[in-house]
Amino acid sequence: MANIRPRERAAIIQSLRAGVTPRAGLEYIQVGRVNEVKALIEDIDNIIQGGSAFRMVIGDFGAGKSFFLQLIRYIALEKGLVVINADLSPDRRIFASSGQARSLYKELTRNLATRAHPEGNAMVPLVEKFITEQRRIADETGRDVEQVIKEKLSSLSELVDGYDFAQVIAKYWQAYNEGNEELKGCVIRYLRGEYTTKADARKDLGVRAIVEDSNVYDHIKLLSRFITQAGYKGLLVNLDEMVNLYKLPSQRARTSNYEQLLRILNDCLQGSAQNIGFMFGGTPEFLMDQRKGLYSYEALHSRLAENTFAKVANVVDYRSPILMLQNLSPEEIFVLLCNIRNVFASGKSENYLLPDEALKAFLVHCSKNIGDAYFRTPRNTIKAFVDLLSVIEQNPDLSWQALIGSIKIESETDTSLVTIVKGQTLSSDENSSSQDDEDDDDLTSFTL
């Protein structure tokens, strides 16, 4: 195996110890899920060819959804796509009326990444690549650069707010030509959705439309069209922690977000969207709960329903909009631990901190402690193993046999889906019923 650079080694170990997905070095630890990866690579190829994709990646809490999304992100970057990603949270939603949707757009554009800038913050290089390409075309044809830019962006006018978007890009060329750094900053601020009032945008850039809660999806489609005109092959949108929509206490807010998801789904499945793909990471409760999940919204339920023929045949339909992550096998977990051990050794087998028998003993210990959860939801297993390796690395005289027997490992649960009411713990179904009674719909308490 190839040697692992110190920077990548440190980043991987720190991420795994914290229980989060590494942003780099995924190829050193990836195991299993071959069919799921192949299915998503087909989606990426479809995006490159001018199509669209919509996938719900569903798995238990701690089962590896975020890792899988990051892996597909890495593959998309390698294939020439631009990727934007964000985690949903109480203040970041797909649809809102108090700035939460615009906050999501700002986070997405802040994380905009290309192959040359995989860490994000690639909005400036994206715009400058577009400008440079149009300058090259203008030089070859002997035409005015501004005219070439306007012709290139003319197709944007058919999209919502497309005319203003094109005007803003033209302003960047003006600022580039004049050396006006302040105007450049205003353009980037606009593209990142950082203008809060139309008056400020009109004063700085002469446009009337800005990114607002009501048009976030429209601006994502504008960004996708611009990305392809800049020479990239498409846009992939990764949204994780979709369970935050399921947790919204207001039925009205949940329904509004589900309606926006339905709009995106329809655009992708009907071919209205081009060179764009959406990947959403969520838990089974977020999808299947008939009271608060996606299946509570009938239009989504009918479109996302499981393939009955695949269910009868006991096989997996990898082309369904819903991609249920299959459990890693115990053998794959063993290979994963081997890969983590290899990362600690910087890719050099002579530096392994533990023998194979220690890995087997560790998995046996996990199995006795938490049963088959150690491979169904392996995050806590991995965190514990990384902690073990860290202790052995710093104290090589310690016996791994004694350490493994004293490790306490708990099964992975999402405590935010459990509510304590009068000293009793409610399950997710009971919790849903309890919270539905507390939905902040003004009409539920209206009396004459």
XYZ file of C-alpha atoms in Angstrom:
448
model
C 0.000 0.000 0.000
C 1.205 3.517 -0.747
C 2.699 5.641 1.975
C 0.296 8.094 3.603
C 1.386 11.695 3.988
C 1.539 13.012 7.590
C -1.063 15.687 6.895
C -3.575 13.164 5.539
C -2.811 10.748 8.358
C -3.475 13.398 11.002
C -6.690 14.571 9.315
C -8.080 11.021 9.052
C -7.251 10.092 12.643
C -8.633 13.323 14.112
C -11.878 12.965 12.166
C -12.398 9.314 13.129
C -11.710 10.042 16.799
C -14.371 12.745 16.718
C -16.834 10.441 14.972
C -17.035 12.580 11.832
C -16.197 11.846 8.216
C -12.700 12.789 7.003
C -12.632 15.326 4.184
C -9.481 13.804 2.695
C -7.932 10.365 2.430
C -11.211 8.465 2.057
C -9.554 6.064 -0.368
C -7.372 4.735 2.457
C -10.274 3.509 4.596
C -13.174 2.838 2.216
C -14.559 -0.717 2.267
C -17.712 -2.417 0.977
C -20.851 -0.900 -0.581
C -19.592 -1.649 -4.094
C -23.063 -1.800 -5.663
C -24.149 1.462 -4.049
C -21.019 3.222 -5.317
C -21.557 1.860 -8.823
C -25.147 3.151 -8.797
C -24.034 6.650 -7.814
C -21.257 6.650 -10.414
C -23.977 5.980 -13.012
C -25.832 9.018 -11.652
C -22.689 11.150 -11.974
C -22.187 9.990 -15.563
C -25.817 10.906 -16.284
C -25.239 14.404 -14.885
C -22.151 14.807 -17.077
C -24.221 13.891 -20.136
C -26.716 16.680 -19.405
C -29.173 14.773 -17.226
C -30.091 15.005 -13.564
C -30.161 12.774 -10.496
C -32.093 12.557 -7.236
C -31.104 10.183 -4.443
C -32.150 9.726 -0.829
C -29.340 7.892 0.970
C -31.006 6.248 3.956
C -29.259 4.517 6.843
C -29.412 4.185 10.597
C -27.787 6.784 12.814
C -24.059 6.005 12.740
C -24.294 3.592 9.795
C -22.014 5.617 7.506
C -24.307 7.922 5.503
C -22.023 10.933 5.856
C -18.990 8.863 4.883
C -20.817 7.575 1.818
C -21.857 11.107 0.791
C -18.276 12.319 1.166
C -17.025 9.382 -0.903
C -19.425 10.246 -3.744
C -18.384 13.889 -3.384
C -14.755 12.838 -3.879
C -15.649 10.764 -6.974
C -17.695 13.638 -8.442
C -14.781 16.060 -8.031
C -12.450 13.585 -9.738
C -14.870 13.345 -12.673
C -14.924 17.124 -13.194
C -18.082 18.156 -11.361
C -18.455 21.038 -8.948
C -19.840 19.973 -5.554
C -21.670 22.009 -2.942
C -22.521 20.418 0.379
C -24.040 21.361 3.714
C -25.650 19.813 6.780
C -29.195 20.821 7.574
C -29.769 22.239 11.049
C -32.463 24.203 12.901
C -31.241 27.388 11.191
C -30.616 25.811 7.757
C -33.587 24.420 5.828
C -34.615 23.861 2.226
C -37.630 26.150 2.623
C -38.302 28.814 5.241
C -39.571 32.343 5.751
C -37.126 33.728 8.322
C -33.789 33.395 6.585
C -33.086 29.697 7.237
C -33.216 28.754 3.533
C -30.885 31.610 2.562
C -28.586 30.490 5.388
C -28.479 27.043 3.783
C -27.585 28.605 0.413
C -24.760 30.598 2.022
C -23.371 27.437 3.585
C -23.611 25.571 0.277
C -21.770 28.260 -1.675
C -19.155 28.623 1.062
C -18.433 24.908 0.639
C -18.385 25.080 -3.163
C -15.539 22.792 -4.236
C -13.766 21.832 -7.445
C -11.040 19.304 -8.135
C -8.423 22.071 -7.863
C -10.005 23.415 -4.655
C -11.465 20.366 -2.871
C -11.641 22.093 0.515
C -14.264 24.611 -0.644
C -14.314 28.405 -1.006
C -13.953 27.987 -4.780
C -16.434 30.666 -5.876
C -13.723 33.141 -6.887
C -11.714 30.566 -8.909
C -14.972 29.462 -10.559
C -15.859 32.961 -11.729
C -12.309 33.730 -12.818
C -12.137 30.513 -14.814
C -15.282 31.586 -16.652
C -13.847 35.055 -17.343
C -10.517 33.615 -18.505
C -12.266 31.238 -20.904
C -14.329 34.051 -22.422
C -11.183 36.205 -22.822
C -9.566 33.351 -24.721
C -12.570 33.049 -27.026
C -12.646 36.812 -27.573
C -8.935 36.853 -28.450
C -9.356 34.010 -30.936
C -12.340 35.614 -32.671
C -11.232 39.251 -32.389
C -14.412 40.246 -30.566
C -15.125 42.315 -27.465
C -14.857 40.331 -24.227
C -17.964 41.867 -22.676
C -20.022 40.974 -25.736
C -18.768 37.376 -25.646
C -19.667 37.148 -21.949
C -23.188 38.482 -22.516
C -23.784 36.053 -25.375
C -22.536 33.169 -23.292
C -24.845 34.097 -20.421
C -27.878 34.830 -22.595
C -29.316 31.366 -21.923
C -29.574 32.241 -18.224
C -32.350 34.732 -18.955
C -34.833 31.873 -19.383
C -34.371 30.953 -15.712
C -35.796 32.773 -12.697
C -33.583 35.797 -11.839
C -31.289 34.782 -14.687
C -31.028 38.270 -16.176
C -29.782 39.764 -12.912
C -27.376 36.843 -12.433
C -25.888 37.463 -15.880
C -25.568 41.176 -15.134
C -23.636 40.404 -11.959
C -21.157 38.163 -13.817
C -20.664 40.926 -16.395
C -19.894 43.276 -13.501
C -17.082 40.969 -12.436
C -15.451 41.364 -15.855
C -15.799 45.128 -15.510
C -14.152 45.007 -12.078
C -11.469 42.627 -13.394
C -10.714 44.982 -16.285
C -10.595 48.078 -14.078
C -8.796 46.473 -11.135
C -11.740 47.326 -8.881
C -11.387 44.915 -5.957
C -14.368 46.380 -4.119
C -16.712 45.640 -7.022
C -15.271 42.127 -7.290
C -16.107 41.621 -3.631
C -19.679 42.796 -4.201
C -20.105 40.273 -7.031
C -18.822 37.383 -4.924
C -20.992 38.532 -2.044
C -24.022 38.403 -4.345
C -23.168 34.948 -5.702
C -22.792 33.625 -2.162
C -26.220 34.937 -1.169
C -24.856 37.361 1.404
C -26.976 40.382 0.444
C -29.841 40.768 2.905
C -31.676 43.646 1.187
C -32.475 44.377 -2.439
C -31.631 48.036 -1.877
C -27.991 47.212 -1.070
C -27.691 44.950 -4.119
C -29.203 47.594 -6.374
C -26.849 50.246 -4.991
C -23.720 48.116 -5.424
C -24.530 46.115 -8.563
C -27.603 47.658 -10.166
C -29.727 44.495 -9.839
C -33.184 44.057 -8.358
C -33.146 40.371 -7.349
C -31.144 38.694 -4.574
C -31.076 35.243 -3.012
C -34.056 34.922 -0.675
C -35.805 32.094 1.133
C -38.337 31.821 -1.684
C -35.867 31.402 -4.567
C -32.964 29.346 -3.168
C -33.660 26.382 -5.450
C -33.930 28.713 -8.459
C -30.486 30.135 -7.698
C -29.032 26.644 -7.313
C -30.246 25.912 -10.853
C -28.740 29.199 -12.045
C -25.451 28.241 -10.418
C -25.584 24.861 -12.136
C -26.067 26.449 -15.576
C -23.217 28.902 -14.941
C -20.920 26.093 -13.793
C -21.361 24.208 -17.062
C -20.687 27.418 -19.020
C -17.466 27.838 -17.040
C -16.252 24.517 -18.416
C -17.182 22.109 -15.632
C -19.317 19.048 -16.260
C -22.128 19.684 -13.812
C -23.137 20.356 -10.213
C -23.696 17.884 -7.385
C -25.622 19.091 -4.323
C -25.005 17.081 -1.124
C -27.384 17.721 1.783
C -26.852 15.692 4.936
C -28.709 15.508 8.264
C -32.116 15.639 6.580
C -33.511 14.283 9.841
C -33.598 17.924 10.988
C -36.679 18.385 8.785
C -38.291 15.437 10.546
C -37.532 17.090 13.896
C -39.317 20.345 13.012
C -42.102 20.778 15.591
C -44.395 22.585 13.157
C -46.374 20.462 10.725
C -46.715 23.508 8.482
C -42.912 23.953 8.326
C -42.374 20.255 7.594
C -44.950 20.272 4.833
C -43.397 23.356 3.195
C -39.985 21.685 3.146
C -41.438 18.441 1.798
C -43.174 20.398 -0.956
C -39.830 21.897 -1.950
C -38.320 18.391 -2.001
C -41.196 17.313 -4.242
C -40.417 20.172 -6.626
C -36.772 19.112 -6.830
C -37.756 15.474 -7.303
C -40.182 16.303 -10.112
C -37.614 18.463 -11.916
C -35.006 15.694 -11.754
C -37.257 12.795 -12.716
C -39.029 14.698 -15.516
C -35.803 15.954 -17.084
C -36.470 19.650 -16.415
C -33.155 20.033 -14.581
C -29.889 19.702 -16.496
C -26.333 18.878 -15.373
C -27.382 18.750 -11.744
C -27.767 16.073 -9.108
C -29.094 16.027 -5.551
C -28.060 13.649 -2.788
C -29.812 13.702 0.573
C -28.713 11.792 3.669
C -31.368 10.771 6.173
C -32.441 8.141 8.698
C -35.213 5.542 8.243
C -37.449 7.572 10.595
C -37.082 10.641 8.390
C -38.232 8.600 5.391
C -40.800 6.120 6.682
C -42.540 7.733 9.635
C -46.166 7.984 8.519
C -46.860 10.883 10.877
C -43.868 13.199 10.386
C -41.525 11.675 7.815
C -41.464 11.958 4.021
C -44.086 9.206 3.799
C -46.521 11.479 5.648
C -46.642 13.588 2.469
C -48.612 11.458 0.016
C -47.128 12.890 -3.182
C -43.622 12.003 -1.983
C -44.743 8.639 -0.611
C -46.093 7.552 -3.996
C -42.917 8.628 -5.816
C -40.472 7.191 -3.292
C -42.301 3.955 -2.490
C -40.220 0.783 -2.449
C -40.120 -1.352 -5.583
C -42.551 -4.161 -4.693
C -41.014 -6.580 -7.198
C -37.580 -6.098 -5.656
C -39.111 -6.702 -2.231
C -40.823 -9.912 -3.360
C -37.610 -11.181 -4.983
C -35.596 -10.137 -1.895
C -33.166 -8.083 -3.980
C -32.112 -4.420 -3.970
C -33.184 -1.947 -6.665
C -30.131 0.283 -6.931
C -31.840 2.582 -9.435
C -34.610 3.612 -7.081
C -34.582 7.227 -5.795
C -34.222 5.659 -2.338
C -30.840 4.055 -1.700
C -30.920 2.058 1.527
C -27.356 1.578 2.717
C -26.655 -2.106 3.182
C -24.981 -3.174 6.413
C -21.279 -3.785 6.377
C -20.494 -7.443 6.975
C -18.282 -8.492 9.924
C -15.586 -9.317 7.364
C -15.783 -5.810 5.915
C -15.530 -4.323 9.400
C -12.359 -6.361 9.907
C -10.934 -4.976 6.659
C -11.915 -1.458 7.795
C -10.006 -1.907 11.061
C -7.028 -3.156 9.046
C -7.201 0.010 6.945
C -7.323 2.223 10.045
C -4.346 0.353 11.479
C -2.560 0.996 8.187
C -3.325 4.734 8.426
C -1.775 4.856 11.909
C 1.306 3.165 10.450
C 1.449 5.709 7.580
C 1.066 2.851 5.104
C 4.088 0.882 6.377
C 3.292 -2.651 7.535
C 6.408 -2.808 9.717
C 4.940 -0.021 11.883
C 1.632 -1.782 12.699
C 0.721 -1.201 16.343
C -1.491 -4.308 16.666
C -1.377 -7.805 15.167
C -4.331 -9.350 13.311
C -5.272 -11.380 16.381
C -5.791 -8.127 18.319
C -8.238 -6.917 15.666
C -10.168 -10.197 15.868
C -10.240 -10.004 19.662
C -11.489 -6.420 19.480
C -14.376 -7.418 17.171
C -15.299 -10.330 19.433
C -15.389 -7.911 22.373
C -17.627 -5.519 20.389
C -19.956 -8.360 19.450
C -20.334 -9.400 23.090
C -20.988 -5.807 24.195
C -23.421 -4.476 21.576
C -24.305 -7.477 19.406
C -24.606 -7.016 15.668
C -24.777 -3.201 16.090
C -20.981 -3.175 15.812
C -21.265 -3.712 12.036
C -24.749 -2.259 11.398
C -23.861 1.116 12.926
C -20.059 0.992 13.189
C -19.259 4.565 14.188
C -18.776 3.861 17.908
C -16.788 0.719 17.075
C -14.434 2.759 14.889
C -14.080 5.530 17.475
C -13.201 2.997 20.165
C -10.642 1.303 17.911
C -8.979 4.620 17.069
C -8.809 5.446 20.781
C -7.199 2.049 21.404
C -4.577 2.623 18.716
C -3.848 6.104 20.060
C -3.189 4.754 23.561
C -0.970 1.936 22.222
C 0.941 4.429 20.059
C 1.694 6.668 23.017
C 2.327 3.805 25.465
C 3.898 0.908 23.524
C 4.584 -1.062 26.724
C 0.868 -1.546 27.455
C -0.741 -4.908 26.771
C -3.477 -4.786 24.158
C -5.120 -7.860 25.715
C -5.754 -6.008 28.979
C -6.929 -2.850 27.205
C -9.448 -4.576 24.937
C -11.120 -6.347 27.846
C -11.681 -3.037 29.663
C -13.151 -1.070 26.763
C -16.823 -0.206 27.112
C -18.642 0.302 23.808
C -22.239 1.469 23.497
C -24.570 1.004 20.550
C -25.230 4.092 18.433
C -28.464 6.008 19.108
C -29.760 9.423 18.176
C -30.901 10.840 21.505
C -32.612 13.740 19.765
C -35.245 11.286 18.513
C -36.086 10.201 22.073
C -38.101 12.335 24.490
C -38.391 11.932 28.259
C -41.955 12.594 29.416
C -42.803 12.283 33.132
C -39.915 9.953 33.750
C -40.734 7.655 30.813
C -38.678 7.200 27.658
C -40.773 7.341 24.507
C -39.851 5.492 21.354
C -39.599 7.355 18.054
C -43.225 6.438 17.185
C -44.524 7.497 20.590
C -42.324 10.588 20.419
C -43.874 11.513 17.060
C -47.345 11.269 18.519
C -46.378 13.361 21.536
C -44.702 16.073 19.455
C -47.577 16.222 16.984
C -49.741 17.364 19.845
C -47.283 20.233 20.372
C -47.102 21.425 16.744
C -47.069 25.207 16.723
C -49.991 25.494 14.319
C -52.009 28.476 15.545
C -55.257 26.921 14.297
C -54.962 23.917 16.640
C -55.650 26.147 19.656
C -58.071 28.580 17.997
C -61.366 29.017 19.834
C -64.287 31.376 19.528
